[in-house]
Amino acid sequence: MIDDLLPGCRLVPLTVRGDERGSLVAIEGGRDLPFAIARVYYVFGTTAGVDRGCHAHFKLRQLAIAVAGSCTMLLDDGQRRVSVRLDDPAVGLTMGPMIWREMSDFSPDCVLMVIADTVYDDSDYIREYDDFLAAVKAAG
Ligand code: T46
């Protein structure tokens, strides 16, 4: 299953290496991902009812995987909005630049792991939706 959701945003099946002991997914930069891996972070223990994200990035590319539990990722390219439920540790969601994202409806056991192509850079964030729409318009 590979869905083109919005520009740079796809649901990507990950190869599961399984045997009688269980399952293992390996992700290698440049092979399983179209970028080199610069950073990995994960979100867990999310307070019930809160939303996270609510920003876009100028340049950052990421792959997000609900390695446990589930959450909803809303994606917005300034023209269209799509909502994806992440609930499978064998499926990743790529998120390209200039995509507004909001995460919600975290299950109590959700661990959302994100692989990114750059180290943390606060100046790459667009935190106001109106600023995001203006940047989309300016980009063309
Ligand atoms: C994104 C979504 C999916 C760091 O110090 N280093 C990091 O690499 C990250 C990601 C965050 N932080 C600090 C910055 C804040 O003080 O951790 C705190 C929480 O980060 P933030 O509020 O940005 O977390 P989310 O869940 O709203 O957003 C994160 C990513 O920031 C963002 O790039 O796409 O997850």
Coordinates of N, CA and C and ligand atoms in Angstrom, one line a residue:
M1 N 0.8 -1.2 0.0 CA 0.0 0.0 0.0 C 0.9 1.3 0.0
I2 N 0.8 2.0 -1.0 CA 1.5 3.3 -1.1 C 0.5 4.4 -1.5
D3 N 0.2 5.3 -0.7 CA -0.8 6.3 -1.0 C -0.1 7.7 -1.2
D4 N -0.4 8.4 -2.3 CA 0.1 9.7 -2.4 C -1.0 10.6 -1.8
L5 N -0.7 11.1 -0.6 CA -1.7 11.9 0.1 C -1.7 13.4 -0.3
L6 N -0.5 14.0 -0.1 CA -0.2 15.3 -0.5 C 1.2 15.4 -1.0
P7 N 1.7 16.5 -1.6 CA 3.1 16.5 -2.1 C 4.0 16.1 -0.9
G8 N 4.8 15.1 -1.2 CA 5.8 14.7 -0.2 C 5.3 13.8 0.9
C9 N 4.0 13.5 0.9 CA 3.4 12.8 2.0 C 2.8 11.5 1.4
R10 N 3.4 10.4 1.9 CA 2.9 9.0 1.4 C 2.9 8.1 2.6
L11 N 2.0 7.1 2.5 CA 2.1 6.0 3.4 C 2.9 4.9 2.8
V12 N 4.0 4.5 3.5 CA 5.0 3.6 2.9 C 5.0 2.3 3.7
P13 N 4.9 1.2 3.0 CA 5.0 -0.1 3.7 C 6.5 -0.3 4.1
L14 N 6.7 -0.8 5.3 CA 8.1 -1.1 5.7 C 8.2 -2.6 5.7
T15 N 9.4 -3.0 5.3 CA 9.7 -4.5 5.3 C 9.8 -5.0 6.7
V16 N 8.9 -6.0 7.0 CA 9.0 -6.7 8.3 C 9.7 -8.0 8.2
R17 N 10.8 -8.1 8.9 CA 11.6 -9.3 9.0 C 11.1 -10.1 10.2
G18 N 10.3 -11.1 9.9 CA 9.7 -11.9 11.0 C 10.1 -13.3 11.0
D19 N 10.1 -13.9 12.2 CA 10.3 -15.3 12.3 C 9.4 -15.7 13.6
E20 N 9.6 -16.9 14.0 CA 8.8 -17.4 15.1 C 9.0 -16.6 16.4
R21 N 10.0 -15.8 16.5 CA 10.3 -15.0 17.7 C 9.5 -13.7 17.7
G22 N 9.1 -13.3 16.5 CA 8.4 -12.0 16.4 C 8.9 -11.2 15.2
S23 N 8.8 -9.9 15.3 CA 9.0 -9.1 14.1 C 10.1 -8.0 14.3
L24 N 10.7 -7.6 13.2 CA 11.7 -6.6 13.3 C 11.6 -5.8 12.0
V25 N 11.7 -4.4 12.2 CA 11.7 -3.5 11.0 C 13.0 -2.8 11.1
A26 N 13.8 -2.8 10.0 CA 15.0 -2.0 9.9 C 14.8 -0.9 8.9
I27 N 15.3 0.3 9.2 CA 15.1 1.4 8.3 C 16.5 2.0 8.1
E28 N 17.0 2.0 6.8 CA 18.3 2.5 6.5 C 18.2 3.8 5.6
G29 N 18.9 4.8 6.1 CA 18.9 6.0 5.3 C 19.5 5.8 3.9
G30 N 18.8 6.4 2.9 CA 19.3 6.3 1.5 C 18.8 5.0 0.9
R31 N 18.4 4.0 1.7 CA 17.9 2.7 1.1 C 16.3 2.6 1.3
D32 N 15.9 2.6 2.5 CA 14.5 2.6 2.8 C 13.9 4.0 2.9
L33 N 14.7 5.0 2.9 CA 14.3 6.4 3.0 C 15.0 7.1 1.9
P34 N 14.3 8.2 1.3 CA 15.0 8.9 0.3 C 15.9 10.0 0.8
F35 N 16.3 9.9 2.1 CA 17.3 10.8 2.6 C 18.1 10.2 3.7
A36 N 19.3 10.8 4.0 CA 20.1 10.3 5.1 C 19.5 10.7 6.4
I37 N 19.7 9.8 7.4 CA 19.1 10.1 8.7 C 20.0 10.9 9.6
A38 N 19.4 12.1 10.0 CA 20.2 13.0 10.9 C 19.7 12.9 12.3
R39 N 18.4 12.5 12.5 CA 17.8 12.6 13.8 C 16.7 11.6 14.0
V40 N 16.6 11.1 15.2 CA 15.4 10.2 15.5 C 14.9 10.8 16.8
Y41 N 13.5 11.0 16.9 CA 12.9 11.3 18.2 C 11.6 10.6 18.3
Y42 N 11.1 10.5 19.5 CA 9.8 9.8 19.6 C 9.0 10.5 20.7
V43 N 7.7 10.5 20.5 CA 6.7 11.2 21.3 C 5.9 10.0 22.0
F44 N 5.8 10.1 23.3 CA 5.1 9.1 24.1 C 4.5 9.7 25.3
G45 N 3.6 9.0 26.0 CA 3.0 9.5 27.2 C 2.2 10.8 27.0
T46 N 1.6 10.9 25.8 CA 0.9 12.1 25.5 C -0.4 12.2 26.3
T47 N -0.6 13.4 26.9 CA -1.7 13.7 27.7 C -3.0 13.5 26.9
A48 N -4.0 12.8 27.5 CA -5.3 12.6 26.8 C -5.9 13.9 26.3
G49 N -6.3 13.9 25.1 CA -7.1 15.0 24.5 C -6.2 16.1 24.0
V50 N -4.9 16.1 24.1 CA -4.1 17.2 23.6 C -3.8 17.0 22.1
D51 N -3.6 18.1 21.4 CA -3.1 18.1 20.1 C -1.6 18.5 20.1
R52 N -0.8 17.9 19.2 CA 0.6 18.3 19.1 C 0.9 18.7 17.7
G53 N 2.1 19.1 17.4 CA 2.4 19.6 16.1 C 1.9 21.0 15.9
C54 N 0.9 21.2 15.0 CA 0.3 22.5 14.7 C 1.4 23.5 14.2
H55 N 2.2 23.0 13.3 CA 3.2 23.8 12.6 C 3.6 23.1 11.3
A56 N 4.4 23.8 10.5 CA 4.9 23.3 9.3 C 6.4 23.5 9.3
H57 N 7.1 23.0 8.3 CA 8.6 23.1 8.2 C 8.9 23.7 6.8
F58 N 9.9 24.6 6.7 CA 10.3 25.1 5.4 C 11.0 24.0 4.6
K59 N 11.8 23.2 5.3 CA 12.7 22.3 4.5 C 12.6 20.8 5.0
L60 N 12.3 20.6 6.3 CA 12.5 19.3 6.9 C 11.7 18.2 6.2
R61 N 12.3 17.0 6.0 CA 11.6 15.8 5.6 C 11.7 14.8 6.7
Q62 N 10.6 14.1 6.9 CA 10.5 13.2 8.0 C 9.7 11.9 7.6
L63 N 9.9 10.9 8.4 CA 9.1 9.6 8.3 C 8.6 9.4 9.7
A64 N 7.3 9.3 9.9 CA 6.7 9.0 11.2 C 6.1 7.6 11.2
I65 N 6.3 7.0 12.3 CA 5.8 5.6 12.5 C 5.2 5.5 13.9
A66 N 3.9 5.0 14.0 CA 3.4 4.7 15.3 C 3.9 3.3 15.6
V67 N 5.0 3.2 16.4 CA 5.6 2.0 16.7 C 4.9 1.2 17.8
A68 N 4.0 1.9 18.5 CA 3.1 1.3 19.4 C 1.8 2.2 19.4
G69 N 0.7 1.6 19.6 CA -0.6 2.4 19.7 C -0.9 3.1 18.5
S70 N -1.6 4.2 18.6 CA -2.1 4.9 17.4 C -2.3 6.4 17.7
C71 N -2.3 7.2 16.6 CA -2.7 8.6 16.7 C -3.1 9.0 15.3
T72 N -3.7 10.2 15.2 CA -4.1 10.7 13.9 C -3.2 11.9 13.5
M73 N -2.8 11.9 12.3 CA -2.0 13.0 11.7 C -2.8 13.7 10.6
L74 N -3.1 14.9 10.9 CA -3.8 15.8 9.9 C -2.7 16.5 9.1
L75 N -2.8 16.4 7.8 CA -1.8 17.0 6.9 C -2.5 18.1 6.0
D76 N -1.8 19.2 5.8 CA -2.5 20.3 5.1 C -1.4 21.0 4.2
D77 N -1.6 21.1 2.9 CA -0.6 21.7 2.0 C -1.0 23.1 1.7
G78 N -2.0 23.7 2.4 CA -2.5 25.0 2.1 C -3.7 25.0 1.2
Q79 N -3.9 23.9 0.6 CA -5.1 23.8 -0.3 C -6.0 22.7 0.0
R80 N -5.4 21.5 0.4 CA -6.1 20.3 0.8 C -5.7 19.9 2.2
R81 N -6.7 19.2 2.9 CA -6.4 18.6 4.2 C -6.7 17.1 4.1
V82 N -5.8 16.3 4.6 CA -6.1 14.9 4.7 C -5.7 14.4 6.1
S83 N -6.5 13.4 6.5 CA -6.2 12.9 7.9 C -5.9 11.4 7.8
V84 N -4.8 11.0 8.5 CA -4.3 9.7 8.4 C -4.3 9.1 9.8
R85 N -4.8 7.9 10.0 CA -4.6 7.2 11.3 C -3.4 6.4 11.2
L86 N -2.5 6.6 12.1 CA -1.2 5.8 12.1 C -1.4 4.8 13.2
D87 N -1.4 3.5 12.9 CA -1.7 2.5 13.9 C -1.0 1.2 13.5
D88 N 0.0 1.3 12.7 CA 0.7 0.0 12.2 C 2.2 0.3 12.3
P89 N 2.9 -0.5 13.1 CA 4.4 -0.3 13.1 C 5.1 -0.7 11.9
A90 N 4.4 -1.3 10.9 CA 4.9 -1.7 9.6 C 4.6 -0.7 8.5
V91 N 4.1 0.5 8.9 CA 3.7 1.5 7.9 C 4.3 2.9 8.4
G92 N 5.0 3.5 7.5 CA 5.5 4.9 7.8 C 4.8 5.9 7.0
L93 N 4.8 7.1 7.5 CA 4.2 8.3 6.8 C 5.3 9.3 6.5
T94 N 5.6 9.5 5.2 CA 6.6 10.5 4.9 C 5.9 11.9 4.9
M95 N 6.6 12.9 5.4 CA 6.1 14.2 5.4 C 7.1 15.2 4.8
G96 N 6.8 15.8 3.7 CA 7.8 16.7 3.1 C 7.7 18.1 3.6
P97 N 8.5 19.0 3.0 CA 8.5 20.4 3.5 C 7.1 21.0 3.1
M98 N 6.9 22.1 3.8 CA 5.7 23.0 3.6 C 4.4 22.2 3.7
I99 N 4.3 21.4 4.7 CA 3.1 20.7 5.1 C 2.8 21.0 6.5
W100 N 1.6 21.6 6.7 CA 1.1 21.8 8.1 C 0.7 20.5 8.7
R101 N 1.1 20.2 9.9 CA 0.6 18.9 10.5 C 0.1 19.1 11.9
E102 N -0.9 18.4 12.2 CA -1.5 18.4 13.6 C -1.7 16.9 14.0
M103 N -1.2 16.6 15.2 CA -1.4 15.2 15.7 C -2.4 15.2 16.8
S104 N -3.3 14.2 16.8 CA -4.4 14.2 17.8 C -4.8 12.7 18.1
D105 N -5.7 12.6 19.0 CA -6.3 11.3 19.3 C -5.3 10.2 19.6
F106 N -4.3 10.6 20.4 CA -3.3 9.6 20.8 C -3.9 8.5 21.7
S107 N -3.6 7.3 21.4 CA -4.0 6.2 22.3 C -3.0 6.3 23.5
P108 N -3.4 5.9 24.7 CA -2.6 6.0 25.9 C -1.2 5.3 25.7
D109 N -1.2 4.3 24.9 CA 0.1 3.6 24.7 C 0.9 4.0 23.4
C110 N 0.5 5.1 22.8 CA 1.1 5.5 21.6 C 2.6 5.9 21.8
V111 N 3.4 5.4 20.9 CA 4.8 5.8 20.8 C 4.9 6.2 19.3
L112 N 5.1 7.5 19.0 CA 5.2 7.9 17.6 C 6.7 8.2 17.4
M113 N 7.3 7.4 16.6 CA 8.7 7.6 16.3 C 8.9 8.4 15.0
V114 N 9.8 9.3 15.0 CA 10.0 10.2 13.8 C 11.5 10.2 13.4
I115 N 11.7 9.9 12.1 CA 13.1 10.0 11.6 C 13.2 11.2 10.7
A116 N 14.2 12.0 10.9 CA 14.3 13.3 10.2 C 15.6 13.5 9.5
D117 N 15.6 14.3 8.5 CA 16.8 14.5 7.6 C 17.7 15.6 8.1
T118 N 17.3 16.3 9.1 CA 18.2 17.3 9.7 C 18.2 17.2 11.2
V119 N 19.1 17.8 11.8 CA 19.1 18.0 13.3 C 18.0 19.1 13.6
Y120 N 17.7 19.2 14.9 CA 16.7 20.1 15.3 C 17.1 21.6 15.0
D121 N 16.2 22.3 14.3 CA 16.5 23.7 13.9 C 15.2 24.5 14.1
D122 N 15.2 25.3 15.2 CA 14.0 26.0 15.5 C 13.6 27.0 14.3
S123 N 14.6 27.5 13.6 CA 14.3 28.5 12.5 C 13.6 27.8 11.3
D124 N 13.5 26.5 11.3 CA 12.8 25.8 10.2 C 11.3 25.7 10.4
Y125 N 10.8 26.1 11.6 CA 9.4 25.9 12.0 C 8.6 27.1 11.5
I126 N 7.4 26.8 11.0 CA 6.4 27.9 10.8 C 5.3 27.5 11.8
R127 N 5.1 28.4 12.8 CA 4.2 28.0 13.9 C 2.8 28.7 13.8
E128 N 2.6 29.6 12.9 CA 1.3 30.3 12.8 C 0.7 29.9 11.4
Y129 N -0.5 29.5 11.5 CA -1.2 29.0 10.2 C -1.2 30.1 9.2
D130 N -1.5 31.3 9.6 CA -1.5 32.4 8.6 C -0.2 32.6 7.9
D131 N 0.9 32.4 8.7 CA 2.2 32.6 8.1 C 2.5 31.4 7.2
F132 N 2.0 30.2 7.5 CA 2.1 29.1 6.6 C 1.5 29.3 5.3
L133 N 0.2 29.8 5.3 CA -0.5 30.1 4.1 C 0.2 31.2 3.3
A134 N 0.8 32.2 3.9 CA 1.5 33.2 3.2 C 2.8 32.6 2.6
A135 N 3.4 31.7 3.3 CA 4.6 31.1 2.7 C 4.3 30.2 1.5
V136 N 3.2 29.5 1.6 CA 2.8 28.6 0.5 C 2.5 29.5 -0.7
K137 N 1.8 30.6 -0.5 CA 1.5 31.6 -1.6 C 2.8 32.1 -2.2
A138 N 3.7 32.5 -1.4 CA 4.9 33.1 -1.8 C 5.8 32.1 -2.6
A139 N 5.6 30.8 -2.3 CA 6.4 29.8 -3.0 C 5.8 29.5 -4.3
G140 N 4.6 29.9 -4.5 CA 4.1 29.8 -5.8 C 3.1 29.0 -6.4
Ligands
T46_1 C1 7.0 17.4 13.9 C2 6.1 16.6 14.8 C3 5.6 15.3 14.1 C4 14.0 19.1 20.7 O1 14.8 19.6 21.5 N1 14.5 18.4 19.7 C5 13.8 17.8 18.7 O2 14.3 17.1 17.8 C6 12.4 18.0 18.8 C7 11.5 17.4 17.7 C8 11.8 18.7 19.8 N2 12.7 19.3 20.7 C9 12.1 20.1 21.8 C10 11.4 21.3 21.4 C11 10.3 21.5 22.4 O3 10.7 22.1 23.6 O4 11.1 19.2 22.4 C12 9.9 20.0 22.8 C13 8.7 19.5 22.2 O5 8.8 19.7 20.7 P1 7.5 20.1 19.8 O6 6.6 21.0 20.6 O7 8.0 20.7 18.5 O8 6.8 18.7 19.6 P2 5.6 18.3 18.6 O9 5.2 17.0 19.0 O10 4.6 19.4 18.6 O11 6.2 18.3 17.1 C14 7.2 17.3 16.8 C15 8.3 18.0 15.9 O12 8.8 19.1 16.6 C16 7.9 18.3 14.5 O13 9.0 18.6 13.7 O14 6.9 17.3 12.7 O15 6.6 16.3 16.1

